[in-house]
Amino acid sequence: MTGPTTTAPRPFRMAPLAIAALTGTMAMMAYVAVIGPVVRRLGLPEWVAGLSITVGGVFWMLLARWWGGVSDRHGRKPVLLAGLAAFALVYGALAIGVDLALRGHLAPLAVIALLIVTRALIGAFYAAVPPTAAATIVDHTPPQLRASRMAQLGTANALGMVAGPAAAGWLATRDLGIALYAAATLPVLALLVIGLALPHRAPSHAVADAGKRPGAALRLRDPRLRQACATAFLAMTSVAIAQVLVGFFAIDRLGLSEQAGARVAGLSLAAVGVSLIVSQQFVMRCKSVPPTRWIWTGALIGGLGFSSVLFAHSQAALLSSYGFAAFGMGLIFPTFQAMAANAVQPHEQGAAAGVLSAAQGLGMVLGPLAGTLLYRLAPALPYLVVGGALIALSVYTASRTQPRSALKH
């Protein structure tokens, strides 16, 4: 007779989380690419587009930490499924509403309310995905491999940054409504992949640690996360400023028309996405490099890249500056996530990832505002400030020695 058999848990695979990150980022960026033409077609003021994007970032920032804590208490997969399901439903409502508006069935005030409310809800529900995905990786990954795994997730996000606007722009030339309907199917695909392919159970060490969960949520100003949060905020602020200003800079510095400026802006952002993908391949493959070394190296490269925009007087020079800066930022993004994960206990991973996501959300909200204010003083000033801040981060990080205890968890 044979004894009872036990079913071994399925090995952890990055593919479901990478697909969710790819499709989620594509959906979020598709809206950014389409909202301008939608607003113009409907005869609405430009501030409607800006406000809808900003309010989505605000709700993302406010709820990311809460979602991360919920995933610590109730599990990663249920939170991912809940967030993606709500995200898909609201995005579908947005697509239907915009389609009706383009057909003349909604009044202007109703359209404005639709865009702002649905984008706020999209930010609120999608805020569940990035911190919970990061915490899921940490649950299944030893400390020395976390930066590499985070880079895989970052590569998927970077691909989404490139593919989302490109696909939405191509579809929008045929029908704006179809572009949003296509974007609304992406979170549905992510929901199916997570539901079918992501394991239900956390690894044994995470389950055993459940009894240690504190009653209070992780504090926003927890000293263990101070450096990682400051790095996340500065990195996202830098990227947000560069994104919002590239079109204006191309028109004003290079003397281009609005159409040509938009083309150069699109090429610059595509160069950013490609550079992010390439640089994160280094983080994925060089698993023995400590996170702090990636951060000071990436901050130095990013700071020099953004500073070099001051000397960009041609399209090629602007593309090169953006690509070089993005290469440095690609070294930073996955590693501050690994730094935060290695600084806290296993039962705090979701909350820590949420705090980090909130810091990035704050950079997404404040970056465009600060960048445009500085740009009004002098077009080169925002790039000089960002470049100087990143170089200062590089010097500060390089001057600190990484505690050996950082890899104890």
Coordinates of C-alpha atoms in Angstrom, one line a residue:
M1 CA 0.0 0.0 0.0
T2 CA 1.1 3.5 -0.6
G3 CA 0.8 6.2 2.0
P4 CA -1.3 9.3 1.6
T5 CA -0.1 11.8 -0.9
T6 CA 0.2 15.5 -0.4
T7 CA 0.0 18.1 -3.1
A8 CA 3.1 20.3 -3.2
P9 CA 2.3 24.0 -3.5
R10 CA 2.8 25.4 -6.9
P11 CA 6.1 27.3 -7.4
F12 CA 5.8 31.0 -7.4
R13 CA 5.8 32.6 -10.9
M14 CA 6.3 36.2 -11.7
A15 CA 4.2 36.0 -14.9
P16 CA 0.7 36.7 -13.4
L17 CA 2.0 39.8 -11.5
A18 CA 3.9 41.0 -14.6
I19 CA 0.9 40.7 -16.8
A20 CA -1.3 42.5 -14.3
A21 CA 1.3 45.3 -14.1
L22 CA 1.6 45.5 -17.8
T23 CA -2.1 45.7 -18.5
G24 CA -2.8 47.9 -15.6
T25 CA -0.2 50.5 -16.6
M26 CA -1.4 50.3 -20.3
A27 CA -4.9 51.1 -19.2
M28 CA -3.8 54.0 -17.0
M29 CA -1.5 55.5 -19.7
A30 CA -4.1 55.0 -22.4
Y31 CA -6.4 57.4 -20.6
V32 CA -3.6 60.0 -20.5
A33 CA -3.1 59.6 -24.3
V34 CA -6.8 59.9 -25.2
I35 CA -8.2 62.4 -22.7
G36 CA -6.8 65.5 -24.6
P37 CA -8.4 64.7 -27.9
V38 CA -11.7 63.7 -26.1
V39 CA -11.8 67.0 -24.2
R40 CA -11.1 68.9 -27.5
R41 CA -13.7 67.0 -29.4
L42 CA -16.3 67.7 -26.7
G43 CA -15.4 71.4 -26.5
L44 CA -14.5 71.2 -22.8
P45 CA -11.8 73.4 -21.2
E46 CA -8.3 71.9 -20.9
W47 CA -8.4 72.1 -17.1
V48 CA -10.9 69.2 -17.1
A49 CA -8.2 66.8 -18.5
G50 CA -5.6 68.0 -16.0
L51 CA -8.0 67.9 -13.0
S52 CA -9.2 64.4 -13.9
I53 CA -5.6 63.1 -14.0
T54 CA -4.6 64.9 -10.8
V55 CA -7.6 63.7 -8.8
G56 CA -6.8 60.1 -9.8
G57 CA -3.2 60.5 -8.5
V58 CA -4.6 62.0 -5.3
F59 CA -6.9 59.1 -4.5
W60 CA -4.1 56.7 -5.4
M61 CA -1.8 58.4 -2.9
L62 CA -4.4 58.5 -0.2
L63 CA -5.5 54.8 -0.5
A64 CA -2.3 52.9 -1.4
R65 CA -1.2 52.6 2.2
W66 CA -4.7 51.4 3.3
W67 CA -4.8 48.8 0.6
G68 CA -1.4 47.5 1.5
G69 CA -2.4 47.1 5.1
V70 CA -5.6 45.2 4.1
S71 CA -3.5 42.8 2.1
D72 CA -1.4 42.1 5.2
R73 CA -4.5 41.2 7.1
H74 CA -6.6 39.5 4.5
G75 CA -4.2 38.1 1.9
R76 CA -2.6 39.3 -1.3
K77 CA -4.8 37.6 -3.9
P78 CA -8.2 38.7 -2.5
V79 CA -7.1 42.3 -2.5
L80 CA -5.7 42.1 -6.0
L81 CA -8.9 40.5 -7.2
A82 CA -11.1 43.1 -5.5
G83 CA -9.0 46.1 -6.7
L84 CA -8.8 44.8 -10.3
A85 CA -12.5 44.0 -10.4
A86 CA -13.6 47.4 -9.2
F87 CA -11.0 49.0 -11.6
A88 CA -12.4 47.1 -14.5
L89 CA -16.0 48.1 -13.7
V90 CA -15.3 51.8 -13.3
Y91 CA -13.2 51.9 -16.4
G92 CA -16.0 50.2 -18.3
A93 CA -18.4 52.9 -17.0
L94 CA -16.0 55.6 -18.1
A95 CA -15.7 54.1 -21.6
I96 CA -19.5 53.9 -22.0
G97 CA -20.0 57.4 -20.7
V98 CA -17.4 58.9 -23.0
D99 CA -18.9 57.0 -25.9
L100 CA -22.3 58.4 -25.1
A101 CA -20.9 61.9 -24.8
L102 CA -19.1 61.7 -28.2
R103 CA -22.5 60.7 -29.7
G104 CA -24.1 63.8 -28.1
H105 CA -26.1 62.1 -25.4
L106 CA -24.6 63.7 -22.3
A107 CA -24.5 67.4 -21.3
P108 CA -21.2 69.1 -20.7
L109 CA -21.5 69.2 -17.0
A110 CA -22.4 65.6 -16.8
V111 CA -19.3 64.7 -18.9
I112 CA -17.1 66.8 -16.6
A113 CA -18.5 65.0 -13.5
L114 CA -18.1 61.6 -15.3
L115 CA -14.5 62.2 -16.1
I116 CA -13.5 63.5 -12.6
V117 CA -15.5 60.9 -10.6
T118 CA -14.6 57.9 -12.6
R119 CA -10.9 58.8 -12.7
A120 CA -10.9 59.4 -8.9
L121 CA -12.4 55.9 -8.5
I122 CA -9.9 54.4 -10.9
G123 CA -7.1 55.9 -8.9
A124 CA -8.7 54.7 -5.6
F125 CA -9.1 51.0 -6.8
Y126 CA -6.0 50.7 -8.9
A127 CA -4.1 51.8 -5.8
A128 CA -4.6 48.3 -4.5
V129 CA -2.5 46.7 -7.2
P130 CA 1.1 48.1 -7.1
P131 CA 1.7 47.7 -3.3
T132 CA 0.0 44.3 -3.1
A133 CA 1.9 43.0 -6.1
A134 CA 5.2 44.2 -4.5
A135 CA 4.3 42.6 -1.2
T136 CA 3.4 39.4 -3.0
I137 CA 6.9 39.3 -4.5
V138 CA 8.5 39.9 -1.1
D139 CA 6.4 37.1 0.4
H140 CA 8.0 34.6 -2.0
T141 CA 11.5 36.1 -2.5
P142 CA 14.6 36.0 -0.3
P143 CA 16.1 39.5 0.4
Q144 CA 19.0 39.2 -1.9
L145 CA 16.8 38.6 -4.9
R146 CA 14.1 41.2 -4.3
A147 CA 15.7 44.0 -6.3
S148 CA 15.9 41.6 -9.3
R149 CA 12.2 40.5 -9.0
M150 CA 11.1 44.1 -8.5
A151 CA 13.0 45.0 -11.7
Q152 CA 10.9 42.4 -13.5
L153 CA 7.8 44.1 -12.3
G154 CA 9.3 47.4 -13.2
T155 CA 10.0 46.2 -16.7
A156 CA 6.4 45.2 -17.2
N157 CA 5.3 48.7 -16.0
A158 CA 7.8 50.3 -18.4
L159 CA 6.4 48.2 -21.3
G160 CA 3.0 49.4 -20.3
M161 CA 4.1 53.0 -20.4
V162 CA 5.2 52.6 -24.0
A163 CA 2.5 50.3 -25.3
G164 CA -0.5 51.9 -23.6
P165 CA -0.2 55.4 -25.2
A166 CA 1.0 53.9 -28.6
A167 CA -2.0 51.5 -28.8
A168 CA -4.5 54.1 -27.6
G169 CA -3.1 56.7 -30.0
W170 CA -3.4 54.3 -32.9
L171 CA -7.0 53.3 -32.0
A172 CA -7.9 57.0 -31.3
T173 CA -7.1 57.9 -34.9
R174 CA -10.0 55.6 -35.9
D175 CA -12.4 56.1 -33.0
L176 CA -11.9 57.7 -29.6
G177 CA -14.6 55.5 -28.0
I178 CA -13.1 52.3 -29.3
A179 CA -9.7 53.3 -27.7
L180 CA -11.3 53.6 -24.3
Y181 CA -13.3 50.4 -24.7
A182 CA -10.1 48.6 -25.6
A183 CA -8.4 50.0 -22.5
A184 CA -11.3 48.9 -20.4
T185 CA -10.7 45.3 -21.4
L186 CA -7.2 45.3 -20.1
P187 CA -8.0 45.2 -16.3
V188 CA -10.4 42.3 -17.1
L189 CA -7.5 40.4 -18.6
A190 CA -5.4 41.1 -15.5
L191 CA -8.3 39.9 -13.3
L192 CA -8.5 36.6 -15.2
V193 CA -4.8 36.0 -15.1
I194 CA -4.5 36.8 -11.3
G195 CA -7.6 34.7 -10.6
L196 CA -6.4 31.7 -12.5
A197 CA -2.6 31.7 -12.2
L198 CA -1.7 33.4 -8.9
P199 CA -1.4 31.0 -5.9
H200 CA -4.0 31.4 -3.2
R201 CA -1.8 30.8 -0.2
A202 CA 1.2 32.8 1.0
P203 CA 4.4 30.8 1.7
S204 CA 4.7 29.1 5.1
H205 CA 6.9 31.7 6.7
A206 CA 4.3 34.5 5.8
V207 CA 1.4 32.4 7.2
A208 CA 3.3 31.6 10.4
D209 CA 4.0 35.3 10.9
A210 CA 0.3 36.2 10.7
G211 CA 0.0 36.1 14.5
K212 CA 2.5 38.9 14.8
R213 CA 0.5 41.4 13.0
P214 CA 0.1 44.6 15.0
G215 CA -3.2 46.3 15.6
A216 CA -2.1 49.7 14.3
A217 CA -1.1 50.3 10.7
L218 CA 2.5 51.1 9.8
R219 CA 3.2 54.8 10.4
L220 CA 3.8 57.0 7.3
R221 CA 6.9 58.4 9.0
D222 CA 8.3 55.1 10.2
P223 CA 12.0 55.7 10.5
R224 CA 12.8 52.4 8.9
L225 CA 11.2 53.6 5.6
R226 CA 12.5 57.2 5.7
Q227 CA 15.3 56.8 3.1
A228 CA 13.3 54.5 0.8
C229 CA 10.3 56.9 0.9
A230 CA 12.4 60.0 0.3
T231 CA 14.1 58.2 -2.7
A232 CA 10.7 57.1 -4.1
F233 CA 9.2 60.6 -3.8
L234 CA 12.2 62.3 -5.4
A235 CA 12.4 59.7 -8.2
M236 CA 8.7 60.0 -9.0
T237 CA 8.7 63.8 -8.8
S238 CA 11.6 63.9 -11.2
V239 CA 9.9 61.7 -13.7
A240 CA 6.5 63.5 -13.4
I241 CA 8.2 66.9 -14.0
A242 CA 10.0 65.6 -17.1
Q243 CA 6.8 64.0 -18.5
V244 CA 4.7 67.1 -18.1
L245 CA 7.3 69.6 -19.4
V246 CA 8.7 67.8 -22.4
G247 CA 6.1 69.0 -24.9
F248 CA 6.4 72.6 -23.7
F249 CA 10.2 72.5 -23.8
A250 CA 10.3 71.0 -27.3
I251 CA 8.1 73.9 -28.6
D252 CA 9.8 76.7 -26.7
R253 CA 13.5 75.6 -26.9
L254 CA 13.4 73.9 -30.3
G255 CA 11.0 76.3 -32.0
L256 CA 8.6 73.6 -33.1
S257 CA 4.9 73.8 -34.0
E258 CA 2.4 72.3 -31.6
Q259 CA 2.1 69.2 -33.8
A260 CA 5.8 68.7 -34.1
G261 CA 6.3 69.4 -30.4
A262 CA 3.7 66.7 -29.6
R263 CA 5.6 64.3 -31.9
V264 CA 8.9 65.0 -30.2
A265 CA 7.3 64.7 -26.8
G266 CA 5.9 61.3 -27.7
L267 CA 9.3 60.1 -29.0
S268 CA 11.0 61.4 -25.8
L269 CA 8.5 59.4 -23.6
A270 CA 9.0 56.4 -25.8
A271 CA 12.8 56.7 -25.3
V272 CA 12.1 56.9 -21.5
G273 CA 10.2 53.7 -21.6
V274 CA 12.9 51.9 -23.7
S275 CA 15.6 53.1 -21.4
L276 CA 13.7 52.0 -18.3
I277 CA 13.3 48.5 -19.8
V278 CA 17.0 48.3 -20.6
S279 CA 18.4 49.5 -17.3
Q280 CA 16.1 47.3 -15.3
Q281 CA 17.6 44.3 -17.1
F282 CA 20.9 45.1 -15.4
V283 CA 19.1 45.0 -12.0
M284 CA 17.5 41.7 -12.9
R285 CA 20.7 40.1 -13.9
C286 CA 23.2 41.6 -11.3
K287 CA 21.5 40.0 -8.3
S288 CA 24.5 40.5 -6.0
V289 CA 24.6 44.3 -6.2
P290 CA 23.2 45.9 -3.0
P291 CA 20.2 48.2 -3.4
T292 CA 22.1 51.3 -2.1
R293 CA 24.7 50.9 -4.8
W294 CA 22.0 50.9 -7.5
I295 CA 20.4 53.9 -6.0
W296 CA 23.5 56.2 -5.9
T297 CA 24.6 55.1 -9.3
G298 CA 21.1 55.6 -10.8
A299 CA 20.7 58.9 -9.1
L300 CA 24.0 60.1 -10.5
I301 CA 23.1 59.0 -14.0
G302 CA 19.6 60.5 -13.8
G303 CA 20.9 63.7 -12.3
L304 CA 23.4 64.2 -15.1
G305 CA 20.8 63.2 -17.7
F306 CA 18.2 65.8 -16.5
S307 CA 20.9 68.5 -16.1
S308 CA 22.0 67.9 -19.7
V309 CA 18.6 69.0 -21.0
L310 CA 19.9 72.6 -20.4
F311 CA 22.2 72.0 -23.4
A312 CA 19.7 70.3 -25.6
H313 CA 19.1 72.5 -28.7
S314 CA 18.1 69.7 -31.1
Q315 CA 15.6 66.9 -31.2
A316 CA 18.4 64.3 -31.0
A317 CA 19.9 66.0 -28.0
L318 CA 16.6 66.1 -26.2
L319 CA 15.9 62.5 -26.9
S320 CA 19.4 61.5 -25.7
S321 CA 19.0 63.5 -22.5
Y322 CA 15.7 61.9 -21.7
G323 CA 16.9 58.4 -22.5
F324 CA 20.1 58.8 -20.4
A325 CA 18.2 60.2 -17.5
A326 CA 15.6 57.4 -17.7
F327 CA 18.4 54.8 -17.7
G328 CA 19.4 56.1 -14.3
M329 CA 15.9 56.1 -13.0
G330 CA 15.4 52.5 -14.1
L331 CA 18.2 51.6 -11.7
I332 CA 16.4 53.4 -8.8
F333 CA 12.8 52.3 -9.0
P334 CA 13.1 48.6 -8.3
T335 CA 15.8 49.0 -5.7
F336 CA 14.0 51.5 -3.3
Q337 CA 11.2 48.9 -3.2
A338 CA 13.7 46.2 -2.2
M339 CA 15.2 48.6 0.3
A340 CA 11.8 49.2 2.0
A341 CA 11.0 45.5 1.9
N342 CA 14.2 44.5 3.6
A343 CA 13.7 47.2 6.3
V344 CA 10.5 45.8 7.8
Q345 CA 9.1 42.5 9.1
P346 CA 7.2 40.0 6.9
H347 CA 3.8 40.9 8.4
E348 CA 4.3 44.6 7.5
Q349 CA 5.2 44.1 3.8
G350 CA 1.8 45.2 2.4
A351 CA 1.7 48.3 4.6
A352 CA 5.3 49.2 3.7
A353 CA 4.6 48.8 0.0
G354 CA 1.5 51.0 0.5
V355 CA 3.5 53.7 2.2
L356 CA 6.1 53.6 -0.6
S357 CA 3.3 53.8 -3.2
A358 CA 1.8 56.8 -1.4
A359 CA 5.2 58.5 -1.5
Q360 CA 5.3 58.0 -5.3
G361 CA 1.7 59.2 -5.6
L362 CA 2.6 62.4 -3.8
G363 CA 5.4 62.9 -6.3
M364 CA 2.9 62.3 -9.1
V365 CA 0.7 65.0 -7.7
L366 CA 3.2 67.7 -6.7
G367 CA 5.7 67.1 -9.5
P368 CA 3.7 68.6 -12.4
L369 CA 2.6 71.5 -10.2
A370 CA 6.1 72.4 -9.1
G371 CA 7.6 71.8 -12.6
T372 CA 5.2 74.1 -14.3
L373 CA 5.7 76.8 -11.7
L374 CA 9.5 76.6 -12.1
Y375 CA 9.1 76.5 -15.9
R376 CA 7.3 79.8 -15.9
L377 CA 10.4 81.4 -14.2
A378 CA 12.8 79.8 -16.7
P379 CA 12.4 76.7 -19.0
A380 CA 15.7 75.2 -17.9
L381 CA 15.1 75.7 -14.2
P382 CA 13.0 72.6 -13.4
Y383 CA 15.6 70.3 -15.1
L384 CA 18.4 72.0 -13.1
V385 CA 16.5 71.6 -9.8
V386 CA 15.7 67.9 -10.5
G387 CA 19.3 67.2 -11.7
G388 CA 20.8 68.8 -8.6
A389 CA 18.4 67.0 -6.3
L390 CA 19.3 63.6 -7.8
I391 CA 23.0 64.3 -7.6
A392 CA 22.6 65.3 -4.0
L393 CA 20.7 62.0 -3.4
S394 CA 23.6 60.1 -5.0
V395 CA 26.2 61.8 -2.8
Y396 CA 24.1 61.2 0.3
T397 CA 23.4 57.5 -0.4
A398 CA 27.0 56.8 -1.4
S399 CA 28.3 58.3 1.8
R400 CA 26.2 56.0 3.9
T401 CA 27.2 52.4 4.5
Q402 CA 24.5 49.8 4.1
P403 CA 23.8 48.0 7.5
R404 CA 24.5 44.3 7.2
S405 CA 21.3 43.8 9.3
A406 CA 19.2 45.1 6.4
L407 CA 19.1 41.6 4.9
K408 CA 18.1 39.8 8.0
H409 CA 14.4 39.3 7.0

